[in-house]
Coordinates of N, CA and C and ligand atoms in Angstrom, one line a residue:
X728 N 3.0 16.3 16.5 CA 2.1 15.2 16.0 C 2.0 15.2 14.5
X729 N 2.5 14.2 14.0 CA 2.7 14.3 12.3 C 2.2 13.0 11.7
X730 N 1.7 13.0 10.6 CA 1.4 11.8 9.9 C 2.4 11.5 8.7
X731 N 2.9 10.3 8.6 CA 3.8 10.0 7.6 C 3.2 8.9 6.7
X732 N 3.6 9.1 5.4 CA 3.2 8.1 4.4 C 4.4 7.2 4.1
X733 N 4.4 6.0 4.4 CA 5.6 5.1 3.9 C 5.1 4.4 2.6
X734 N 5.8 4.6 1.5 CA 5.4 4.0 0.3 C 6.4 2.9 -0.1
X735 N 6.1 1.6 0.1 CA 7.0 0.6 -0.5 C 6.9 0.5 -2.0
X736 N 8.0 0.8 -2.6 CA 8.2 0.9 -4.1 C 9.5 0.2 -4.6
X737 N 10.0 -0.7 -3.9 CA 11.1 -1.2 -4.3 C 11.0 -2.7 -4.9
X738 N 9.9 -3.0 -5.2 CA 9.6 -4.5 -5.7 C 10.2 -4.4 -7.2
X739 N 10.4 -5.7 -7.6 CA 10.8 -5.8 -9.0 C 9.6 -5.7 -10.1
X740 N 8.5 -6.2 -9.5 CA 7.3 -6.3 -10.5 C 7.5 -7.6 -11.4
X741 N 7.8 -8.6 -11.0 CA 8.0 -9.9 -11.8 C 6.7 -10.3 -12.5
X742 N 5.7 -10.1 -11.8 CA 4.3 -10.5 -12.4 C 3.9 -9.6 -13.5
X743 N 4.4 -8.3 -13.5 CA 4.1 -7.4 -14.5 C 4.9 -7.6 -15.8
X744 N 6.2 -8.0 -15.5 CA 7.1 -8.4 -16.5 C 7.6 -7.2 -17.3
X745 N 7.6 -6.1 -16.8 CA 8.1 -4.9 -17.6 C 9.7 -4.8 -17.4
X746 N 10.3 -3.9 -18.2 CA 11.8 -3.8 -18.2 C 12.2 -3.0 -17.0
X747 N 11.4 -2.4 -16.2 CA 11.8 -1.5 -15.2 C 11.2 -2.0 -13.8
X748 N 11.6 -1.6 -12.6 CA 10.9 -1.9 -11.4 C 9.5 -1.3 -11.6
X749 N 8.5 -2.2 -11.0 CA 7.1 -1.9 -11.2 C 6.8 -0.4 -10.8
X750 N 7.3 0.2 -9.7 CA 6.8 1.5 -9.3 C 7.2 2.6 -10.4
X751 N 8.2 2.2 -11.2 CA 8.6 3.2 -12.2 C 8.1 3.0 -13.4
X752 N 7.3 2.0 -13.6 CA 6.6 1.7 -15.0 C 5.7 2.8 -15.2
X753 N 5.7 3.4 -16.5 CA 4.9 4.5 -16.8 C 3.4 4.2 -17.0
X754 N 2.6 5.1 -16.6 CA 1.1 4.9 -16.8 C 0.7 6.3 -17.4
X755 N 0.3 6.4 -18.6 CA 0.0 7.7 -19.3 C 1.1 8.7 -19.0
X756 N 2.3 8.1 -19.2 CA 3.5 9.1 -19.2 C 4.0 9.3 -17.8
X757 N 3.6 8.8 -16.8 CA 4.1 9.0 -15.4 C 4.2 7.7 -14.7
X758 N 5.3 7.6 -14.0 CA 5.4 6.3 -13.1 C 4.2 6.1 -12.2
X759 N 4.0 4.8 -12.0 CA 3.0 4.4 -11.0 C 3.2 5.1 -9.6
X760 N 4.5 5.2 -9.1 CA 4.7 5.8 -7.9 C 4.3 7.4 -7.9
X761 N 4.5 8.0 -9.0 CA 4.1 9.4 -9.1 C 2.6 9.6 -8.9
X762 N 1.8 8.6 -9.6 CA 0.3 8.7 -9.5 C 0.0 8.5 -8.1
X763 N 0.6 7.4 -7.3 CA 0.3 7.0 -6.0 C 0.5 8.2 -5.1
X764 N 1.6 8.9 -5.2 CA 2.0 9.9 -4.2 C 1.2 11.1 -4.5
X765 N 1.0 11.4 -5.7 CA 0.1 12.6 -6.1 C -1.3 12.6 -5.3
X766 N -1.8 11.4 -5.4 CA -3.2 11.2 -4.9 C -3.2 11.2 -3.3
X767 N -2.1 10.6 -2.8 CA -1.9 10.7 -1.3 C -1.8 12.1 -0.8
X768 N -1.0 12.9 -1.5 CA -0.6 14.3 -1.1 C -1.8 15.1 -1.3
X769 N -2.6 14.8 -2.2 CA -4.0 15.6 -2.4 C -4.9 15.4 -1.2
X770 N -4.6 14.4 -0.4 CA -5.7 14.2 0.6 C -5.4 15.3 1.7
X771 N -4.2 16.0 1.7 CA -3.8 17.0 2.7 C -3.6 16.5 4.1
X772 N -3.5 15.1 4.3 CA -3.4 14.6 5.7 C -2.1 14.1 5.8
X773 N -1.1 14.2 4.8 CA 0.2 13.6 5.1 C 1.2 14.7 5.1
X774 N 2.0 14.6 6.4 CA 3.0 15.6 6.6 C 4.4 15.3 6.0
X775 N 4.7 14.0 6.0 CA 6.0 13.6 5.3 C 5.9 12.3 4.6
X776 N 6.5 12.2 3.4 CA 6.3 11.2 2.5 C 7.7 10.3 2.6
X777 N 7.6 9.1 2.9 CA 9.0 8.3 2.9 C 8.8 7.2 1.7
X778 N 9.6 7.5 0.6 CA 9.5 6.4 -0.4 C 10.5 5.4 -0.3
X779 N 10.2 4.2 -0.5 CA 11.2 3.1 -0.3 C 11.5 2.7 -1.7
X780 N 12.6 2.9 -2.3 CA 12.9 2.8 -3.7 C 13.9 1.7 -4.0
X781 N 13.9 1.2 -5.3 CA 14.9 0.3 -5.7 C 16.3 1.0 -5.4
X782 N 17.2 0.3 -4.9 CA 18.5 0.8 -4.5 C 19.1 1.7 -5.6
X783 N 19.0 1.2 -6.9 CA 19.6 1.8 -8.1 C 18.9 3.1 -8.4
X784 N 17.7 3.3 -7.9 CA 16.8 4.4 -8.5 C 16.5 5.5 -7.4
X785 N 17.3 5.5 -6.3 CA 17.0 6.4 -5.2 C 16.9 8.0 -5.8
X786 N 18.0 8.3 -6.4 CA 18.1 9.7 -6.9 C 16.9 10.1 -7.8
X787 N 16.6 9.0 -8.8 CA 15.6 9.3 -9.6 C 14.2 9.6 -9.0
X788 N 14.1 8.7 -8.0 CA 12.8 8.8 -7.2 C 12.6 10.1 -6.5
X789 N 13.8 10.5 -6.0 CA 13.8 11.9 -5.3 C 13.4 13.0 -6.4
X790 N 13.9 13.0 -7.4 CA 13.6 14.1 -8.4 C 12.1 13.9 -8.9
X791 N 11.7 12.8 -8.9 CA 10.2 12.5 -9.3 C 9.2 13.0 -8.3
X792 N 9.5 12.9 -7.0 CA 8.6 13.0 -5.9 C 8.8 14.5 -5.3
X793 N 9.9 15.1 -5.4 CA 10.2 16.4 -4.8 C 9.1 17.4 -5.2
X794 N 8.7 17.4 -6.4 CA 7.6 18.5 -6.8 C 6.3 18.2 -6.3
X795 N 6.0 16.9 -5.7 CA 4.7 16.5 -5.3 C 4.4 16.8 -3.8
X796 N 5.4 16.9 -3.0 CA 5.2 17.2 -1.7 C 6.4 17.9 -1.0
X797 N 6.1 18.7 0.0 CA 7.3 19.5 0.6 C 8.2 18.8 1.4
X798 N 7.9 17.6 1.9 CA 8.8 16.8 2.7 C 8.9 15.4 2.3
X799 N 9.9 15.1 1.5 CA 10.0 13.7 0.9 C 11.5 13.3 1.4
X800 N 11.4 12.0 1.8 CA 12.6 11.2 2.1 C 12.5 10.1 1.2
X801 N 13.7 9.6 0.8 CA 13.9 8.4 -0.1 C 14.9 7.6 0.6
X802 N 14.6 6.3 0.8 CA 15.5 5.3 1.3 C 15.4 4.1 0.3
X803 N 16.6 3.2 0.4 CA 16.7 2.1 -0.5 C 15.9 0.9 0.2
X804 N 15.2 0.1 -0.6 CA 14.4 -1.0 0.0 C 15.2 -2.2 0.1
X805 N 14.5 -3.3 0.6 CA 15.0 -4.6 1.0 C 14.6 -5.8 0.0
X806 N 14.9 -6.9 0.4 CA 14.7 -8.1 -0.4 C 13.1 -8.4 -0.5
X807 N 12.3 -8.3 0.6 CA 10.9 -8.6 0.8 C 10.2 -7.2 1.1
X808 N 8.9 -7.2 0.7 CA 8.2 -6.0 1.1 C 8.3 -5.6 2.6
X809 N 8.2 -6.7 3.5 CA 8.4 -6.4 4.8 C 9.6 -5.6 5.2
X810 N 10.8 -6.0 4.6 CA 12.0 -5.4 4.8 C 12.0 -4.0 4.2
X811 N 11.4 -3.7 3.2 CA 11.3 -2.4 2.7 C 10.4 -1.5 3.6
X812 N 9.3 -2.0 4.1 CA 8.4 -1.2 5.1 C 9.5 -1.0 6.3
X813 N 10.1 -1.9 6.8 CA 10.8 -1.6 8.0 C 12.0 -0.6 7.7
X814 N 12.6 -0.6 6.6 CA 13.7 0.3 6.4 C 12.9 1.8 6.2
X815 N 11.8 1.8 5.7 CA 11.0 3.1 5.6 C 10.8 3.6 7.0
X816 N 10.3 2.7 7.9 CA 9.9 3.2 9.4 C 11.2 3.6 10.0
X817 N 12.4 3.0 9.7 CA 13.6 3.5 10.4 C 13.9 4.9 10.0
X818 N 13.4 5.3 9.0 CA 13.8 6.8 8.5 C 12.8 7.8 9.2
X819 N 11.8 7.4 9.9 CA 10.8 8.3 10.4 C 11.4 9.1 11.6
X820 N 11.1 10.3 11.7 CA 11.4 11.0 12.9 C 10.5 10.8 14.1
X821 N 10.9 10.9 15.3 CA 10.3 10.6 16.4 C 8.9 11.2 16.6
X822 N 8.7 12.4 16.1 CA 7.4 13.0 16.2 C 6.3 12.5 15.5
X823 N 6.5 11.6 14.5 CA 5.4 11.0 13.7 C 4.7 10.1 14.6
X824 N 3.2 10.4 14.7 CA 2.5 9.5 15.6 C 1.5 8.6 14.8
X825 N 1.2 9.0 13.5 CA 0.5 8.2 12.7 C 1.2 7.8 11.4
X826 N 1.2 6.6 11.0 CA 2.0 6.0 9.8 C 0.9 5.4 8.9
X827 N 0.9 5.9 7.7 CA 0.2 5.1 6.6 C 1.3 4.4 5.8
X828 N 0.9 3.0 5.5 CA 1.8 2.3 4.7 C 0.9 2.1 3.4
X829 N 1.5 2.4 2.2 CA 0.7 2.4 1.1 C 1.5 1.9 -0.2
X830 N 1.0 0.8 -0.8 CA 1.7 0.2 -2.0 C 1.7 1.2 -3.1
X831 N 2.9 1.5 -3.6 CA 3.1 2.3 -4.9 C 2.3 1.7 -6.0
X832 N 2.1 0.5 -6.0 CA 1.3 -0.2 -7.0 C -0.1 0.0 -7.0
X833 N -0.7 0.4 -5.9 CA -2.1 0.8 -5.8 C -2.2 2.3 -6.1
X834 N -1.8 2.6 -7.3 CA -1.5 4.0 -7.7 C -2.7 4.9 -8.0
X835 N -3.9 4.3 -8.1 CA -5.0 5.1 -8.3 C -6.0 5.3 -7.1
X836 N -5.6 4.9 -5.9 CA -6.3 5.1 -4.8 C -6.7 6.5 -4.5
X837 N -7.9 6.7 -4.4 CA -8.4 8.2 -4.4 C -8.0 8.9 -3.0
X838 N -7.9 10.1 -2.9 CA -7.4 10.9 -1.8 C -8.3 10.6 -0.6
X839 N -9.6 10.5 -0.8 CA -10.5 10.4 0.5 C -10.3 9.1 1.2
X840 N -9.8 8.0 0.6 CA -9.3 6.8 1.4 C -8.2 7.2 2.4
X841 N -7.3 7.9 2.0 CA -6.1 8.3 2.9 C -6.8 9.1 4.2
X842 N -7.7 10.1 3.8 CA -8.4 10.8 4.8 C -9.0 9.9 5.8
X843 N -9.9 9.0 5.3 CA -10.6 8.2 6.2 C -9.7 7.2 7.1
X844 N -8.6 6.8 6.4 CA -7.7 5.9 7.3 C -7.0 6.8 8.5
X845 N -6.6 8.0 8.1 CA -6.0 8.8 9.1 C -6.9 9.2 10.2
X846 N -8.2 9.5 9.8 CA -9.2 9.9 10.8 C -9.5 8.6 11.8
X847 N -9.5 7.5 11.2 CA -9.8 6.4 12.1 C -8.6 6.1 13.0
X848 N -7.5 6.4 12.6 CA -6.3 6.1 13.6 C -6.3 7.2 14.7
X849 N -6.6 8.5 14.2 CA -6.7 9.6 15.1 C -7.9 9.4 16.1
X850 N -8.9 8.7 15.7 CA -10.0 8.4 16.6 C -9.7 7.3 17.6
X851 N -8.5 6.7 17.5 CA -8.2 5.7 18.5 C -7.8 4.3 18.1
X852 N -8.0 4.1 16.8 CA -7.7 2.6 16.4 C -6.2 2.4 16.2
X853 N -5.6 1.4 16.8 CA -4.1 1.3 16.5 C -3.8 0.8 15.1
X854 N -4.7 0.1 14.4 CA -4.5 -0.4 13.0 C -5.8 -0.2 12.2
X855 N -5.7 0.3 11.1 CA -7.0 0.5 10.2 C -6.6 0.1 8.8
X856 N -7.5 -0.8 8.2 CA -7.4 -1.2 6.8 C -8.6 -0.8 6.1
X857 N -8.4 -0.6 4.8 CA -9.5 -0.3 3.8 C -9.8 -1.8 3.2
X858 N -11.1 -2.0 3.2 CA -11.6 -3.4 2.6 C -12.6 -3.2 1.7
X859 N -12.9 -4.3 0.8 CA -14.0 -4.4 -0.1 C -14.6 -5.7 0.1
X860 N -15.9 -5.9 -0.1 CA -16.5 -7.3 -0.2 C -15.7 -8.0 -1.2
X861 N -15.8 -9.4 -1.0 CA -15.2 -10.4 -2.0 C -16.4 -10.6 -3.1
X862 N -16.0 -10.5 -4.4 CA -17.1 -10.8 -5.3 C -16.9 -12.2 -6.0
X863 N -16.0 -12.8 -6.0 CA -15.8 -14.2 -6.4 C -16.2 -15.1 -5.4
X864 N -16.7 -16.4 -5.8 CA -17.0 -17.4 -4.9 C -15.6 -18.0 -4.5
X865 N -15.4 -18.3 -3.2 CA -14.1 -18.6 -2.7 C -14.2 -20.2 -2.1
X866 N -13.4 -21.0 -2.6 CA -13.4 -22.4 -2.1 C -12.0 -22.7 -1.4
X867 N -12.1 -23.5 -0.4 CA -10.9 -24.2 0.1 C -10.5 -25.5 -0.8
X868 N -9.3 -25.6 -1.1 CA -8.9 -26.7 -1.8 C -7.8 -27.5 -1.3
X869 N -7.6 -28.7 -1.5 CA -6.5 -29.6 -1.1 C -6.1 -30.1 -2.5
X870 N -4.9 -29.7 -3.0 CA -4.5 -30.2 -4.3 C -5.6 -29.7 -5.3
X871 N -6.2 -30.7 -6.0 CA -7.2 -30.4 -7.1 C -8.7 -30.7 -6.5
X872 N -8.8 -31.0 -5.3 CA -10.1 -31.3 -4.8 C -10.6 -30.2 -3.9
X873 N -11.8 -29.9 -4.1 CA -12.5 -28.9 -3.2 C -12.8 -29.5 -1.9
X874 N -12.4 -28.8 -0.8 CA -12.7 -29.3 0.5 C -14.0 -28.6 0.9
X875 N -14.1 -27.2 0.8 CA -15.3 -26.5 1.2 C -15.5 -25.3 0.5
X876 N -16.8 -24.7 0.4 CA -17.0 -23.4 -0.1 C -17.2 -22.5 1.1
X877 N -16.3 -21.4 1.1 CA -16.2 -20.6 2.4 C -17.3 -19.6 2.2
X878 N -17.8 -19.2 3.5 CA -19.0 -18.2 3.5 C -18.4 -16.9 3.2
X879 N -18.7 -16.4 1.9 CA -18.3 -15.2 1.3 C -18.6 -13.8 2.2
X880 N -19.8 -14.0 2.9 CA -20.2 -12.9 3.6 C -19.3 -12.5 4.8
X881 N -18.4 -13.4 5.1 CA -17.5 -13.1 6.3 C -16.2 -12.6 5.8
X882 N -16.0 -12.6 4.5 CA -14.7 -12.3 3.8 C -14.6 -11.0 3.2
X883 N -13.5 -10.3 3.3 CA -13.1 -9.0 2.6 C -11.7 -9.1 2.0
X884 N -11.6 -8.3 0.9 CA -10.4 -8.1 0.3 C -9.7 -6.8 0.9
X885 N -8.4 -6.9 1.2 CA -7.8 -5.9 1.9 C -6.8 -5.0 1.0
X886 N -6.9 -3.7 1.2 CA -6.2 -2.8 0.3 C -5.2 -1.9 1.1
X887 N -4.6 -1.0 0.6 CA -3.8 0.0 1.2 C -4.3 1.3 0.8
X888 N -4.1 2.4 1.6 CA -3.3 2.6 2.7 C -3.8 2.0 4.0
X889 N -2.8 1.3 4.6 CA -3.1 0.8 6.0 C -2.6 1.8 7.0
X890 N -3.4 2.2 8.0 CA -2.9 3.1 9.0 C -2.7 2.7 10.3
X891 N -1.7 3.2 11.0 CA -1.3 2.7 12.3 C -0.9 3.8 13.3
X892 N -1.1 3.6 14.6 CA -0.5 4.4 15.6 C 1.1 4.0 15.5
X893 N 1.9 5.0 15.4 CA 3.3 4.8 15.0 C 3.9 3.7 16.0
X894 N 3.7 3.8 17.3 CA 4.3 3.0 18.2 C 4.2 1.5 18.1
X895 N 2.9 1.0 18.0 CA 2.7 -0.3 17.8 C 3.1 -0.9 16.5
X896 N 3.2 -0.1 15.4 CA 3.7 -0.6 14.2 C 5.2 -0.7 14.3
X897 N 5.9 0.2 14.8 CA 7.3 0.2 14.9 C 7.6 -1.2 15.8
X898 N 7.0 -1.3 16.9 CA 7.2 -2.5 17.7 C 6.9 -3.8 17.0
X899 N 5.9 -3.8 16.2 CA 5.6 -5.1 15.4 C 6.7 -5.3 14.4
X900 N 7.3 -4.3 13.8 CA 8.3 -4.5 12.8 C 9.6 -4.9 13.5
X901 N 9.8 -4.3 14.7 CA 11.0 -4.6 15.3 C 11.1 -6.0 16.0
X902 N 9.9 -6.6 16.2 CA 9.9 -7.9 16.8 C 9.7 -9.0 15.8
X903 N 9.4 -8.6 14.6 CA 8.9 -9.6 13.4 C 10.1 -10.4 13.1
X904 N 10.0 -11.7 12.9 CA 11.1 -12.5 12.5 C 11.6 -12.2 11.1
X905 N 12.9 -12.0 10.9 CA 13.3 -11.7 9.5 C 12.9 -13.1 8.6
X906 N 12.4 -12.6 7.5 CA 12.0 -13.7 6.5 C 10.6 -14.4 6.7
X907 N 9.8 -13.9 7.9 CA 8.5 -14.3 8.2 C 7.6 -13.8 7.0
X908 N 8.1 -12.7 6.4 CA 7.4 -12.0 5.2 C 5.9 -12.0 5.3
X909 N 5.5 -11.2 6.3 CA 4.0 -10.9 6.4 C 3.5 -10.3 5.1
X910 N 2.4 -10.6 4.6 CA 1.7 -10.1 3.4 C 1.3 -8.7 3.6
X911 N 0.9 -8.4 4.8 CA 0.5 -7.0 5.1 C 0.8 -6.7 6.5
X912 N 0.9 -5.3 6.6 CA 1.4 -4.8 7.9 C 0.3 -5.0 9.1
X913 N -1.0 -4.9 8.8 CA -2.0 -5.0 9.8 C -1.9 -6.4 10.4
X914 N -1.5 -7.4 9.6 CA -1.6 -8.8 10.0 C -0.5 -8.9 11.1
X915 N 0.6 -8.1 11.0 CA 1.6 -8.2 12.1 C 1.1 -7.7 13.5
X916 N 0.3 -6.6 13.4 CA -0.3 -6.1 14.7 C -1.4 -7.0 15.2
X917 N -2.1 -7.6 14.2 CA -3.2 -8.5 14.6 C -2.6 -9.7 15.3
X918 N -1.4 -10.2 14.9 CA -0.9 -11.3 15.6 C -0.4 -10.9 16.9
X919 N -0.1 -9.7 17.1 CA 0.5 -9.3 18.5 C -0.9 -8.9 19.4
X920 N -2.1 -9.2 18.9 CA -3.3 -8.9 19.8 C -3.9 -7.5 19.6
X921 N -3.4 -6.8 18.7 CA -4.0 -5.3 18.5 C -5.4 -5.6 17.8
X922 N -6.3 -4.7 18.1 CA -7.6 -4.7 17.3 C -7.2 -4.0 15.9
X923 N -7.8 -4.6 14.8 CA -7.7 -3.9 13.5 C -9.1 -3.4 13.0
X924 N -9.2 -2.2 12.8 CA -10.5 -1.7 12.3 C -10.5 -1.5 10.9
X925 N -11.7 -1.7 10.2 CA -11.8 -1.6 8.9 C -12.6 -0.3 8.5
X926 N -12.2 0.2 7.3 CA -13.0 1.4 6.7 C -13.3 1.0 5.2
X927 N -14.1 1.5 4.6 CA -14.5 1.1 3.3 C -13.3 1.4 2.3
X928 N -13.0 0.5 1.5 CA -12.0 0.7 0.5 C -12.6 1.1 -0.8
X929 N -11.9 1.1 -1.8 CA -12.3 1.7 -3.1 C -11.8 0.9 -4.2
X930 N -12.9 0.7 -5.3 CA -12.5 -0.1 -6.5 C -11.2 0.4 -7.3
X931 N -10.9 1.6 -7.2 CA -9.9 2.2 -7.8 C -8.4 1.9 -7.0
X932 N -8.6 1.4 -5.8 CA -7.3 1.1 -5.1 C -6.8 -0.3 -5.3
X933 N -7.2 -0.9 -6.6 CA -6.6 -2.2 -6.8 C -5.2 -2.1 -7.1
X934 N -4.4 -3.2 -6.9 CA -3.0 -3.3 -7.1 C -2.5 -3.6 -8.5
X935 N -1.8 -2.8 -9.1 CA -1.3 -3.1 -10.4 C -0.3 -4.3 -10.3
X936 N -0.7 -5.4 -10.6 CA 0.1 -6.7 -10.4 C 0.4 -7.2 -11.8
X937 N -0.6 -7.5 -12.7 CA -0.3 -8.2 -14.0 C -0.6 -7.1 -15.1
X938 N -0.2 -7.5 -16.3 CA -0.4 -6.5 -17.4 C -1.8 -6.0 -17.7
X939 N -2.8 -6.9 -17.3 CA -4.2 -6.5 -17.6 C -4.6 -5.4 -16.5
X940 N -3.9 -5.2 -15.4 CA -4.2 -4.1 -14.4 C -3.8 -2.8 -15.0
X941 N -2.8 -2.9 -15.8 CA -2.3 -1.5 -16.4 C -3.4 -1.2 -17.5
X942 N -3.9 -2.1 -18.2 CA -5.0 -1.8 -19.0 C -6.3 -1.1 -18.4
X943 N -6.6 -1.7 -17.3 CA -7.7 -1.2 -16.5 C -7.2 0.3 -15.9
X944 N -6.0 0.4 -15.4 CA -5.7 1.7 -14.8 C -5.6 2.8 -15.9
X945 N -5.2 2.4 -17.1 CA -5.2 3.3 -18.2 C -6.6 3.8 -18.5
X946 N -7.5 2.9 -18.6 CA -8.9 3.2 -18.9 C -9.6 4.1 -17.9
X947 N -9.2 3.9 -16.6 CA -9.7 4.7 -15.6 C -9.3 6.1 -15.6
X948 N -7.9 6.3 -15.9 CA -7.2 7.6 -16.1 C -7.8 8.3 -17.2
X949 N -8.1 7.7 -18.3 CA -8.8 8.4 -19.5 C -10.1 8.8 -19.2
X950 N -10.9 8.1 -18.2 CA -12.1 8.5 -17.9 C -12.0 9.8 -17.0
X951 N -11.0 9.9 -16.2 CA -10.9 11.0 -15.3 C -10.5 12.3 -15.8
X952 N -9.8 12.1 -17.0 CA -9.3 13.3 -17.8 C -10.4 14.4 -18.0
X953 N -10.1 15.7 -17.9 CA -11.1 16.6 -18.2 C -11.6 16.6 -19.7
Ligands
CTP1912 N1 7.8 -3.9 -2.6 C1 9.0 -3.3 -1.9 N2 9.9 -4.1 -1.7 C2 10.0 -5.4 -2.0 C3 8.9 -6.0 -2.6 C4 7.7 -5.2 -2.9 O1 8.9 -2.2 -1.7 N3 11.1 -6.2 -1.7 C5 6.6 -3.1 -3.0 C6 6.3 -3.0 -4.4 O2 7.1 -2.1 -5.1 C7 4.9 -2.7 -4.4 C8 4.4 -3.2 -3.1 O3 5.5 -3.5 -2.3 O4 4.6 -1.2 -4.4 C9 3.5 -4.5 -3.2 O5 4.1 -5.5 -3.8 P1 4.0 -6.3 -5.1 O6 2.7 -5.9 -5.7 O7 4.1 -7.7 -4.9 O8 5.1 -5.7 -6.0 P2 6.3 -6.4 -6.6 O9 7.1 -7.2 -5.5 O10 7.1 -5.3 -7.3 O11 5.7 -7.4 -7.7 P3 6.0 -9.1 -7.9 O12 5.5 -9.6 -6.6 O13 5.2 -9.3 -9.1 O14 7.5 -9.0 -8.3
MG1913 MG1 5.9 -8.9 -4.6

């Protein structure tokens, strides 16, 4: 019985606009991927790390991650995030029973979030997602016209790591239509009728997407430094 962390890190990072793939962009001297995996490893609940890297950077990613965890596997990613996650799942051994899928770009997610997600899966939930309340007012629009204001109390923003019983996650990815490009993995299980449980997310688990997010990440790291 083992827990695996699959880290999709093969995206280009178009919205960040850096000269390297986003997961390899440095934050305080270390790539986002290194920050992400170090925090996951510190949880103590991960037995194997599968990093899904840009095809041209697999060796580089292996050297970056080998010092952080005793069991690291690196595979090349695909065109869409969903393809990268599937390729990561294909690299997992059969004895893995819990899989966490975690965006390299959510590089400051604290270790206790990983622990909470693994515990919820081990307690019997087939799919677990960390969520936060939505703070903006959300409206549905059609073109430039507002159709309605959505009741915010019913909405949450979804983060990673998302945790899964390995069987249902493998089955969801195996039956997913190529190019359907689900935006998250829990959504794939949800559409197959599996219940999806929530646990509290964390403000620091935001996704580095645009340049302003790097500014925030940098400030948070400076605050953490002893
Ligand atoms: N990802 C991946 N393979 C892809 C696309 C994305 O492994 N083909 C990973 C990214 O590296 C990132 C995570 O999925 O860690 C979340 O995706 P996103 O934030 O959209 O990253 P990018 O696709 O790199 O960024 P952008 O959409 O701005 O190009
Ligand atoms: Mg993307």
